[in-house]
XYZ file of N, CA and C in Angstrom:
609
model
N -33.855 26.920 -27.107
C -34.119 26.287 -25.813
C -33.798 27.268 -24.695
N -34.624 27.591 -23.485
C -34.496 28.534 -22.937
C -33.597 27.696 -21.235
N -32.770 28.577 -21.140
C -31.720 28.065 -20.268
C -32.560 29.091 -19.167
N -32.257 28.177 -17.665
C -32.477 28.642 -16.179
C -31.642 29.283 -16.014
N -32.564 30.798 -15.550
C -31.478 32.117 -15.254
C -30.441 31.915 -14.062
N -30.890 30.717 -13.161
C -30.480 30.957 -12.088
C -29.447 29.985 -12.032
N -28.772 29.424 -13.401
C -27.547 28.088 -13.827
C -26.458 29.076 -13.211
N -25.673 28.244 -12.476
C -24.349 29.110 -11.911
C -23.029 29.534 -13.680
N -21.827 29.979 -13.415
C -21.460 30.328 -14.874
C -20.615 28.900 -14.796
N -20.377 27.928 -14.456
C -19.960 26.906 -14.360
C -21.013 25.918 -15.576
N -22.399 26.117 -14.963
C -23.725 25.260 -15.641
C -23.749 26.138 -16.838
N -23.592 27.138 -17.309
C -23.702 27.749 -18.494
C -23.072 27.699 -19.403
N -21.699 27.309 -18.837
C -20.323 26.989 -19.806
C -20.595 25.691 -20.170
N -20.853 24.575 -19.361
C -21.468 23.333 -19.679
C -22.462 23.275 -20.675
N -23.761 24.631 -21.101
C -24.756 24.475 -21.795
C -24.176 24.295 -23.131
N -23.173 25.533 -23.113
C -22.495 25.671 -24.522
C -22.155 24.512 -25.146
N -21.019 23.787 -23.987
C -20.535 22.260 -24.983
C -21.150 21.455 -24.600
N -22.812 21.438 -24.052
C -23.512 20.397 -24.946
C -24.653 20.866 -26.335
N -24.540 22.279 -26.221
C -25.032 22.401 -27.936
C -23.739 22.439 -28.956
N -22.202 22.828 -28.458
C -21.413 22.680 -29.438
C -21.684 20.559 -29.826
N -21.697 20.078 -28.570
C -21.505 18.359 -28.686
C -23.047 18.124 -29.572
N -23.821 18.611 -29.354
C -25.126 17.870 -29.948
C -24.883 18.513 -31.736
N -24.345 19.341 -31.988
C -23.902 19.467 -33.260
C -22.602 18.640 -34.021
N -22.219 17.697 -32.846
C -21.349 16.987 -33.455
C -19.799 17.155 -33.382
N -19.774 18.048 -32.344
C -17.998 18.616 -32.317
C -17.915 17.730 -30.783
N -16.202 17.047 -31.280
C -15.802 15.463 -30.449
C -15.268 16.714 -29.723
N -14.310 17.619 -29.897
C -14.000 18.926 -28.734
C -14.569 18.520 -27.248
N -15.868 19.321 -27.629
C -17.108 19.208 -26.572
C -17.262 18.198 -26.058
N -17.482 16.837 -26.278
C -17.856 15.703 -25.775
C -16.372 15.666 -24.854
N -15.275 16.026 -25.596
C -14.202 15.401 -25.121
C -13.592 16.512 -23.438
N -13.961 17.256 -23.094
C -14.355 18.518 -22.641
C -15.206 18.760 -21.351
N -16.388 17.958 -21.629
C -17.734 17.622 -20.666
C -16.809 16.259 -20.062
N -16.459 15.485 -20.721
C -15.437 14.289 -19.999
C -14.453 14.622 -19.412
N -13.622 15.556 -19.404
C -12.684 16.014 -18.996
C -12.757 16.903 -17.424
N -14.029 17.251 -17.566
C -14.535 18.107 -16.515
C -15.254 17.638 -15.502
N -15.994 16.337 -15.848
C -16.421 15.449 -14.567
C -15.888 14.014 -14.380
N -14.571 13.853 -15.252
C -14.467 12.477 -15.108
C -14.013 11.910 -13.440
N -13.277 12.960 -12.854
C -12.390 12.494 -11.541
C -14.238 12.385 -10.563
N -14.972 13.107 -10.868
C -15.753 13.151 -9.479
C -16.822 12.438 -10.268
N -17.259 11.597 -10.673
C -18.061 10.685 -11.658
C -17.590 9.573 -10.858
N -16.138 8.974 -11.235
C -15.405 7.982 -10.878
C -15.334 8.083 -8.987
N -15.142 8.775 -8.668
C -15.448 9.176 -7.579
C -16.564 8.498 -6.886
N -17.970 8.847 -6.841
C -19.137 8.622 -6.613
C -19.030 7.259 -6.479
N -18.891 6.788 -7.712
C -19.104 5.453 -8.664
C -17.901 4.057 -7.715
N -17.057 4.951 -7.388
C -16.142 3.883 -6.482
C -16.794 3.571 -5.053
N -17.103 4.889 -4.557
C -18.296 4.872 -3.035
C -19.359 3.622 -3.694
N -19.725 3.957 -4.559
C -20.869 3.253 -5.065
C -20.864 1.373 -4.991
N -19.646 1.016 -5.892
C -19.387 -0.185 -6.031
C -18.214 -0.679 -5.189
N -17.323 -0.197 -4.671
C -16.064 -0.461 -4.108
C -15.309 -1.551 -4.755
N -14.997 -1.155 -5.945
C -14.118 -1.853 -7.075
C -13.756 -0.824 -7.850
N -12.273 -0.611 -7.924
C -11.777 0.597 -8.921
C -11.948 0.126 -10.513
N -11.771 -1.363 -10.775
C -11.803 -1.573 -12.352
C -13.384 -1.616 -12.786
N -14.572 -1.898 -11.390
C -15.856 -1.646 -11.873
C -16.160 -0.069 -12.150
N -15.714 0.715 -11.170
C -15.975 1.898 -10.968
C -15.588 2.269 -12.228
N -14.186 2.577 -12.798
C -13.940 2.642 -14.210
C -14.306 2.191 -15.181
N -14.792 1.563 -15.594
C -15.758 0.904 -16.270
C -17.321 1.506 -16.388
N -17.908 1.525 -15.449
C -19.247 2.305 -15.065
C -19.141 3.906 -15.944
N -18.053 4.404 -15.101
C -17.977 6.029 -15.720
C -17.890 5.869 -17.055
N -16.781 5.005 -17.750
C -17.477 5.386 -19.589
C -18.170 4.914 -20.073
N -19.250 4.316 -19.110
C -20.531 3.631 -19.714
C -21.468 5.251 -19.192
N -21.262 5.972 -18.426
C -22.022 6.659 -18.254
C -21.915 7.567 -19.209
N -20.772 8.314 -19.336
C -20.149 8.954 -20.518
C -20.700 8.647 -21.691
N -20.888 7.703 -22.047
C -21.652 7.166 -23.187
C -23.167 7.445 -23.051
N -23.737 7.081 -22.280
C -24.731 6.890 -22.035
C -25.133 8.532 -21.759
N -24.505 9.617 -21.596
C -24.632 10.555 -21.316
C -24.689 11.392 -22.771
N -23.582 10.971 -23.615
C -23.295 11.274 -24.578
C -24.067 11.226 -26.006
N -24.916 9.713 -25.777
C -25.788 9.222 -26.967
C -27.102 9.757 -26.516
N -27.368 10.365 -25.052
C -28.898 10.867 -24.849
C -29.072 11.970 -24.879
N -27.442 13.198 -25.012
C -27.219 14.023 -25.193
C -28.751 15.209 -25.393
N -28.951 15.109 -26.345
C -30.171 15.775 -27.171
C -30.962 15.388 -26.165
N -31.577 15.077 -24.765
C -32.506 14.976 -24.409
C -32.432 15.381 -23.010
N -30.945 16.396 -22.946
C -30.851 17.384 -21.909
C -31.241 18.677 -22.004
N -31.989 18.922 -20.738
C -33.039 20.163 -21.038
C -31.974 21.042 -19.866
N -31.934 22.312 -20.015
C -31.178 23.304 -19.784
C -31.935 23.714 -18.136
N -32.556 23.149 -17.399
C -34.009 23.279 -16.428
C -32.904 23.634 -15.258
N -31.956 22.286 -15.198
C -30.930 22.517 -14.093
C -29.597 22.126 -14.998
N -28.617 22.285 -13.892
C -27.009 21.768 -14.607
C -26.998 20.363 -15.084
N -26.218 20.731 -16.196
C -25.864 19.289 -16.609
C -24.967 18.579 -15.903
N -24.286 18.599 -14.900
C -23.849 18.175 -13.970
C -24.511 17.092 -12.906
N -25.682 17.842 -12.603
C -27.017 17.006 -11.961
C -27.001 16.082 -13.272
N -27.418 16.339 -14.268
C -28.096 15.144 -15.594
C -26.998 14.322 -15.243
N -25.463 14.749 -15.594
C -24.378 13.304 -15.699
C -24.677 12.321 -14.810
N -24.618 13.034 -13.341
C -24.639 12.644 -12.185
C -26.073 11.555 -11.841
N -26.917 12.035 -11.816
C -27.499 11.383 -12.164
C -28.017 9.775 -13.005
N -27.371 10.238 -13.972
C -27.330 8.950 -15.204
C -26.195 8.062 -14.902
N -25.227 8.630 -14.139
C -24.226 7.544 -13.355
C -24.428 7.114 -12.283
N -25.214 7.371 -11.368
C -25.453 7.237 -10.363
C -26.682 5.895 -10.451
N -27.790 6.080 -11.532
C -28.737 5.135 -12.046
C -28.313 3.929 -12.552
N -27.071 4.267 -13.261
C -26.948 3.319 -14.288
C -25.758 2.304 -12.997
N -25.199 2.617 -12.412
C -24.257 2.250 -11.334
C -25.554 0.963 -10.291
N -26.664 1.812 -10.292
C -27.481 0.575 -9.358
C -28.194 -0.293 -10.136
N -28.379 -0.034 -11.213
C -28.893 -1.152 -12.449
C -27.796 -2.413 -12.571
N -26.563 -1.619 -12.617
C -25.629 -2.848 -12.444
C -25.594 -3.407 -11.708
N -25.942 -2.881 -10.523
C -25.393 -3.526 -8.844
C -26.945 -4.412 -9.322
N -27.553 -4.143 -9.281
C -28.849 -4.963 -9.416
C -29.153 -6.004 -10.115
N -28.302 -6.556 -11.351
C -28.108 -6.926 -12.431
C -27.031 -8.233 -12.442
N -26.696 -7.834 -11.030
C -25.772 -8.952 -10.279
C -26.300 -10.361 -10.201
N -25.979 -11.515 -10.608
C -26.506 -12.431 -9.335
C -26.111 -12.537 -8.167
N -27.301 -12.474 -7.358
C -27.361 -12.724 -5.710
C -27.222 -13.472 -4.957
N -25.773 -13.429 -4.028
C -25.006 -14.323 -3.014
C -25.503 -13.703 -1.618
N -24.420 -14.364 -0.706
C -25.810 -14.181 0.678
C -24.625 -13.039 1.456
N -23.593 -12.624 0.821
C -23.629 -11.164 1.289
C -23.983 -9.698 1.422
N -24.380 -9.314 1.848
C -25.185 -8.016 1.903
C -24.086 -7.063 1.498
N -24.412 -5.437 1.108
C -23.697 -4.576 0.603
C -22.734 -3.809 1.765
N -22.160 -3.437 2.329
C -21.854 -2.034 3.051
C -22.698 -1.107 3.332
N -22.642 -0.967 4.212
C -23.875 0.592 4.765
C -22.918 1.437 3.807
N -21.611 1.684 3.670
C -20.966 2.241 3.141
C -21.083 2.833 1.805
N -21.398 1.797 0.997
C -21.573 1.537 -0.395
C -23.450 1.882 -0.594
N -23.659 1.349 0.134
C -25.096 1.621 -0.715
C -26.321 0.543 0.543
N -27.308 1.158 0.882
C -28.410 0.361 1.332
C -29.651 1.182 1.427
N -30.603 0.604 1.926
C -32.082 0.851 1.299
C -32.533 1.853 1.717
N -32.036 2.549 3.163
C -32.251 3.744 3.447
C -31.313 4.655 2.790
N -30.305 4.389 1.688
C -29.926 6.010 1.079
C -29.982 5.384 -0.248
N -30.491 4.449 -0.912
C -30.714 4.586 -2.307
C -32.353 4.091 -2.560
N -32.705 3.409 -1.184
C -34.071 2.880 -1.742
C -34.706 1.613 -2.113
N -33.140 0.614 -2.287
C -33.288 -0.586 -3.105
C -32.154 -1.032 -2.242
N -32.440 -2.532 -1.770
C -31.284 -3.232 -0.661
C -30.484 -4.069 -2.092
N -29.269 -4.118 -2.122
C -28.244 -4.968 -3.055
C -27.609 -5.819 -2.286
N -27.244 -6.755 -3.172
C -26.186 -7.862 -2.621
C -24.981 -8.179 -3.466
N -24.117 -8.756 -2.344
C -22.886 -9.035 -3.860
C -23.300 -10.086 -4.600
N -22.523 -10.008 -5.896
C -22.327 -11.542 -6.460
C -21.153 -11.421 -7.310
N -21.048 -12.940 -8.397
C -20.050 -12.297 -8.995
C -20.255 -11.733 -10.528
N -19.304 -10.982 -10.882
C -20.319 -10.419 -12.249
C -19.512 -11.662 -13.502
N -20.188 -11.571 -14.135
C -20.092 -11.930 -15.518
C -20.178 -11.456 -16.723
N -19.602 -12.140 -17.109
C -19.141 -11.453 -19.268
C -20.623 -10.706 -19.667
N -21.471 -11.545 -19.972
C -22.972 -11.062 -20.252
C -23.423 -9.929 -19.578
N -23.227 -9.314 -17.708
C -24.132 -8.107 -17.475
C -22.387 -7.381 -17.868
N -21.496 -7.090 -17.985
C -20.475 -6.455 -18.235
C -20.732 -5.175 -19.010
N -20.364 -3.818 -17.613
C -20.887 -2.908 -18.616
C -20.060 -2.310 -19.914
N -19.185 -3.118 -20.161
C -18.226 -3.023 -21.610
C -19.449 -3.223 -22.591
N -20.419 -3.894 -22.325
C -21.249 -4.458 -23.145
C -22.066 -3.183 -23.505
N -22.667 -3.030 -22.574
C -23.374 -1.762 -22.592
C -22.769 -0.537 -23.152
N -21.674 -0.267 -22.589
C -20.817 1.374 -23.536
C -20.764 0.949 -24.979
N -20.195 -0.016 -25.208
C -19.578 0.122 -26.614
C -21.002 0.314 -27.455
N -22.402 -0.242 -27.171
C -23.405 0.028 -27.937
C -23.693 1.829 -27.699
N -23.641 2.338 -26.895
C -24.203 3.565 -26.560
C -22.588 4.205 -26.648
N -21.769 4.310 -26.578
C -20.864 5.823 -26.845
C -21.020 6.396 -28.163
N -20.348 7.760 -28.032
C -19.979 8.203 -29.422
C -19.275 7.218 -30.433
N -19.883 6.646 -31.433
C -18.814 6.263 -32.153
C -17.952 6.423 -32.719
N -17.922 7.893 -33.391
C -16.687 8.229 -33.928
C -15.736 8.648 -32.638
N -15.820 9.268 -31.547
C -14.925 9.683 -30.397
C -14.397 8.318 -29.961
N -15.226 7.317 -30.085
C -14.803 5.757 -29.700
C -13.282 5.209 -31.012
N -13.710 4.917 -32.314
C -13.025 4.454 -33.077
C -11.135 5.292 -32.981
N -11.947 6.975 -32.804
C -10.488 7.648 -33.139
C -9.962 7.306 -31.975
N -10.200 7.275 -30.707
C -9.128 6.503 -29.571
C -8.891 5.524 -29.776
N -9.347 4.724 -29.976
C -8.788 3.026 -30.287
C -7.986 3.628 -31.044
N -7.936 4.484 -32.220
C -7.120 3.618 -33.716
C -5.572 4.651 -33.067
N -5.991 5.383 -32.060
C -4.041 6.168 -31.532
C -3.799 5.058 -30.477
N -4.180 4.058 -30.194
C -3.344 2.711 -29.546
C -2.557 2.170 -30.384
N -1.494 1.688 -29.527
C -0.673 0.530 -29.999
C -1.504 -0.918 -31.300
N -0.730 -1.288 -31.458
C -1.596 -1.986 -33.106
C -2.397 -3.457 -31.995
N -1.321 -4.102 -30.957
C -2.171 -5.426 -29.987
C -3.512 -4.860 -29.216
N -2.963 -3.654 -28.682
C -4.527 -2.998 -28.129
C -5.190 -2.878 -29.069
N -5.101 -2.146 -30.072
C -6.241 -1.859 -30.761
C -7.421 -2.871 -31.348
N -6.390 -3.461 -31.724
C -6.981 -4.961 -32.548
C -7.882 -5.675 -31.263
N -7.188 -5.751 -30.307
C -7.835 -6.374 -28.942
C -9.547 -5.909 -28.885
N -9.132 -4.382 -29.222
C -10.603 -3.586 -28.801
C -11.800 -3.511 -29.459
N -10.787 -3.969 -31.331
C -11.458 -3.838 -32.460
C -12.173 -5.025 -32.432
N -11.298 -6.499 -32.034
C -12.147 -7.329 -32.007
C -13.403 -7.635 -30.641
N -13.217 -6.939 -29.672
C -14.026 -7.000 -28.676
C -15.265 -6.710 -28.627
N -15.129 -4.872 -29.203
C -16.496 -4.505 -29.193
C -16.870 -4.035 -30.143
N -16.336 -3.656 -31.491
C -16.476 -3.378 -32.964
C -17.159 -4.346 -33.595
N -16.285 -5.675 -33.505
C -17.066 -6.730 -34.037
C -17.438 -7.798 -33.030
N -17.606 -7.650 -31.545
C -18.676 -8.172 -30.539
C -17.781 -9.711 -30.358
N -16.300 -9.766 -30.754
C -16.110 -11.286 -30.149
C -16.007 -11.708 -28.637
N -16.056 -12.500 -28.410
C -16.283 -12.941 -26.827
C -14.442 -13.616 -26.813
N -14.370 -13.387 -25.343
C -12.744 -13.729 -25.054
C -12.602 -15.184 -25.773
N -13.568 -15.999 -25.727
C -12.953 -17.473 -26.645
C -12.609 -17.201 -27.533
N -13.418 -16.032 -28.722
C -12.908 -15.832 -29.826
C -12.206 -15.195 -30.390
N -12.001 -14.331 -29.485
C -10.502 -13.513 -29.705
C -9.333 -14.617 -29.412
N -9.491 -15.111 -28.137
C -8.484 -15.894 -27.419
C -7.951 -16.865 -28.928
N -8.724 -17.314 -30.173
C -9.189 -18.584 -31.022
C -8.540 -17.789 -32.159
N -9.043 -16.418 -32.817
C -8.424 -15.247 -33.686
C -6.934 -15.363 -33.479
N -6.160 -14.567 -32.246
C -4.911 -14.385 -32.552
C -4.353 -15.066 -31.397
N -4.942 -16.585 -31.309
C -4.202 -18.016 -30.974
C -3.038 -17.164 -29.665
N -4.119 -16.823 -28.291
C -3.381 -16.779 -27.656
C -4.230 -17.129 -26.264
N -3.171 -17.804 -25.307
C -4.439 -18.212 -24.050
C -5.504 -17.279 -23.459
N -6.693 -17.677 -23.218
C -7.349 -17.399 -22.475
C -7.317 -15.772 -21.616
N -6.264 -16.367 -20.228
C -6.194 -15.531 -19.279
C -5.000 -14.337 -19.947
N -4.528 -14.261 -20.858
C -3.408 -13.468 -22.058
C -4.637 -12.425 -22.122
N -5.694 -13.050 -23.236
C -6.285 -12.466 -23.448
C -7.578 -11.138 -22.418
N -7.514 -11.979 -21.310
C -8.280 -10.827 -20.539
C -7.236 -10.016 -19.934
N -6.087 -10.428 -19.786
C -5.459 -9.467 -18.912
C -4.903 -8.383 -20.025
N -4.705 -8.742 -21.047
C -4.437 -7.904 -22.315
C -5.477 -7.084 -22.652
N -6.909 -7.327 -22.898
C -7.507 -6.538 -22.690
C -8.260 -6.081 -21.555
N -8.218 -5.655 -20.735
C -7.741 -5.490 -18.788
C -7.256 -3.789 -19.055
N -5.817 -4.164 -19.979
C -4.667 -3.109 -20.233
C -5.285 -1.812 -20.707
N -5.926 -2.790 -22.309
C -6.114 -2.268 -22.984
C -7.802 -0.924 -22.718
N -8.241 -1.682 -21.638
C -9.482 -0.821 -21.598
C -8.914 0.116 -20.263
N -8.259 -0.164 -19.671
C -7.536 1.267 -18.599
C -7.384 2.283 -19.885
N -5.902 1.784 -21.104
C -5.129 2.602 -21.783
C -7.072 3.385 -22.552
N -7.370 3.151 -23.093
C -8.669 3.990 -23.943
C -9.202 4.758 -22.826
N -9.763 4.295 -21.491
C -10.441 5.226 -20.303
C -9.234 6.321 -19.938
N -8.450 6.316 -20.046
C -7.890 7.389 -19.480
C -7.369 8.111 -21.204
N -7.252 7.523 -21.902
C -7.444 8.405 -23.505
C -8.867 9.772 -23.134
N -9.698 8.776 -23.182
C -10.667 9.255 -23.484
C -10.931 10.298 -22.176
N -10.558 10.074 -21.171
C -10.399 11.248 -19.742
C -9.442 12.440 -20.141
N -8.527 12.148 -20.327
C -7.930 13.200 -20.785
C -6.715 13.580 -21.816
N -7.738 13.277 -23.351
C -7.382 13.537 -24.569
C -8.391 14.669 -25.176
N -8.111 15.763 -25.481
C -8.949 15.955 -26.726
C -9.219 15.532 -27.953
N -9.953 14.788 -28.551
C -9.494 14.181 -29.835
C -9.798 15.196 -31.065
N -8.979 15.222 -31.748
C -9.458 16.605 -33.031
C -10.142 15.792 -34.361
N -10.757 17.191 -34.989
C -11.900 16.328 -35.829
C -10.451 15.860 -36.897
C-alpha cells in the first residue's frame, strides 16, 4: 500500500501501528488509543456536553475505528480517519435521540458548522452507544480488560455485553436493585475506559 509522501513523521509512525494492528498485535491497537484518546474525548465533549456521553462515544469510536481498521488507506493521517469516525459517529447519536423542544448550543453543534440542526432528548438503554461498541471493538483487547477487573465488575460487564443482559436481568441474575445495578455498572465502564486509555495489554 503506497503511503503519502507528504504524511508528517507523526502520520507515518501511526501507519506502522495500523499495519502492526491489522496483523493482529493488541500493542498497536492499544498505542493508536493511547495517542488520541485525550483529544478524541476532547472534541466529543464540545460535541455532546456530557462527560459520561462523551466517554462513552470515544470507545465506541475506538472500536469502530479498530474493527474498520483494514479499510484505512494511507492517502492522509490516520488521525483525520479517527477523527473523523468520531466526529460522525458522535452526530448519529445526537441524531438518534428522541426529540424534545430544546434546541442544541451554538456551542455544541448547529446547522451552520455541522450541517444538520439537533435537539436534546433523553437517551435511552436501546440507542446507548455501549450497545454499539461492544458489537464492533476488538474482541480479544475487550475480554483481556474486563478479565484484569475486580471479579463484581467483571461479571457486571460479562453479563452486560458478552452475553447482552439488559439491567432487569442482571439486576434478576445477582438479585440486586435496580439503581445498584446501573450505578455499579456506571463504575464499572469508567474502570475498563480508562484500562483501555492507558493500558497496554500484552499478548
Amino acid at each position: 500500500m503506497e503511503i503519502n509522501p507528504n504524511l508528517s513523521e507523526n502520520a507515518r509512525h501511526d501507519f506502522e501501528l495500523v499495519n502492526a494492528a491489522r496483523l493482529g498485535d493488541q500493542k498497536a491497537f492499544a498505542q493508536l488509543m493511547k495517542r488520541y484518546k485525550d483529544a478524541i474525548f476532547c472534541m466529543l465533549l464540545k460535541m455532546v456536553n456530557n462527560k459520561t456521553e462523551a466517554e462513552d462515544l470515544a470507545i465506541e469510536a475506538f472500536g469502530k475505528a479498530f474493527t474498520n481498521i483494514n479499510q484505512y488507506e494511507p492517502h492522509f493521517a490516520f488521525s483525520t480517519w479517527l477523527f473523523r469516525i468520531a466526529s460522525n459517529n458522535a452526530i448519529d447519536h445526537l441524531r438518534k435521540k428522541r426529540t424534545v423542544t430544546v434546541p442544541l448550543e451554538p456551542t455544541i453543534g448547529n446547522d451552520k458548522i455541522i450541517g444538520i440542526e439537533y435537539n436534546y432528548n433523553i437517551r435511552t438503554e436501546s440507542d446507548s452507544p455501549e450497545e454499539a461498541f461492544i458489537k464492533e471493538q476488538n474482541a480479544k483487547l475487550l475480554r483481556k480488560a474486563v478479565s484484569t477487573l475486580k471479579p463484581r465488575y467483571r461479571t457486571l460487564l460479562e453479563l452486560r455485553y458478552f452475553k447482552e443482559y439488559s439491567y432487569a436481568e442482571i439486576a434478576e441474575e445477582l438479585d440486586l436493585p435496580l439503581g445498584t445495578v446501573k450505578v455499579q455498572l456506571f463504575r464499572s465502564r469508567e474502570m475498563l475506559f480508562e484500562l483501555l486509555k492507558n493500558t497496554e495489554i500484552s499478548d
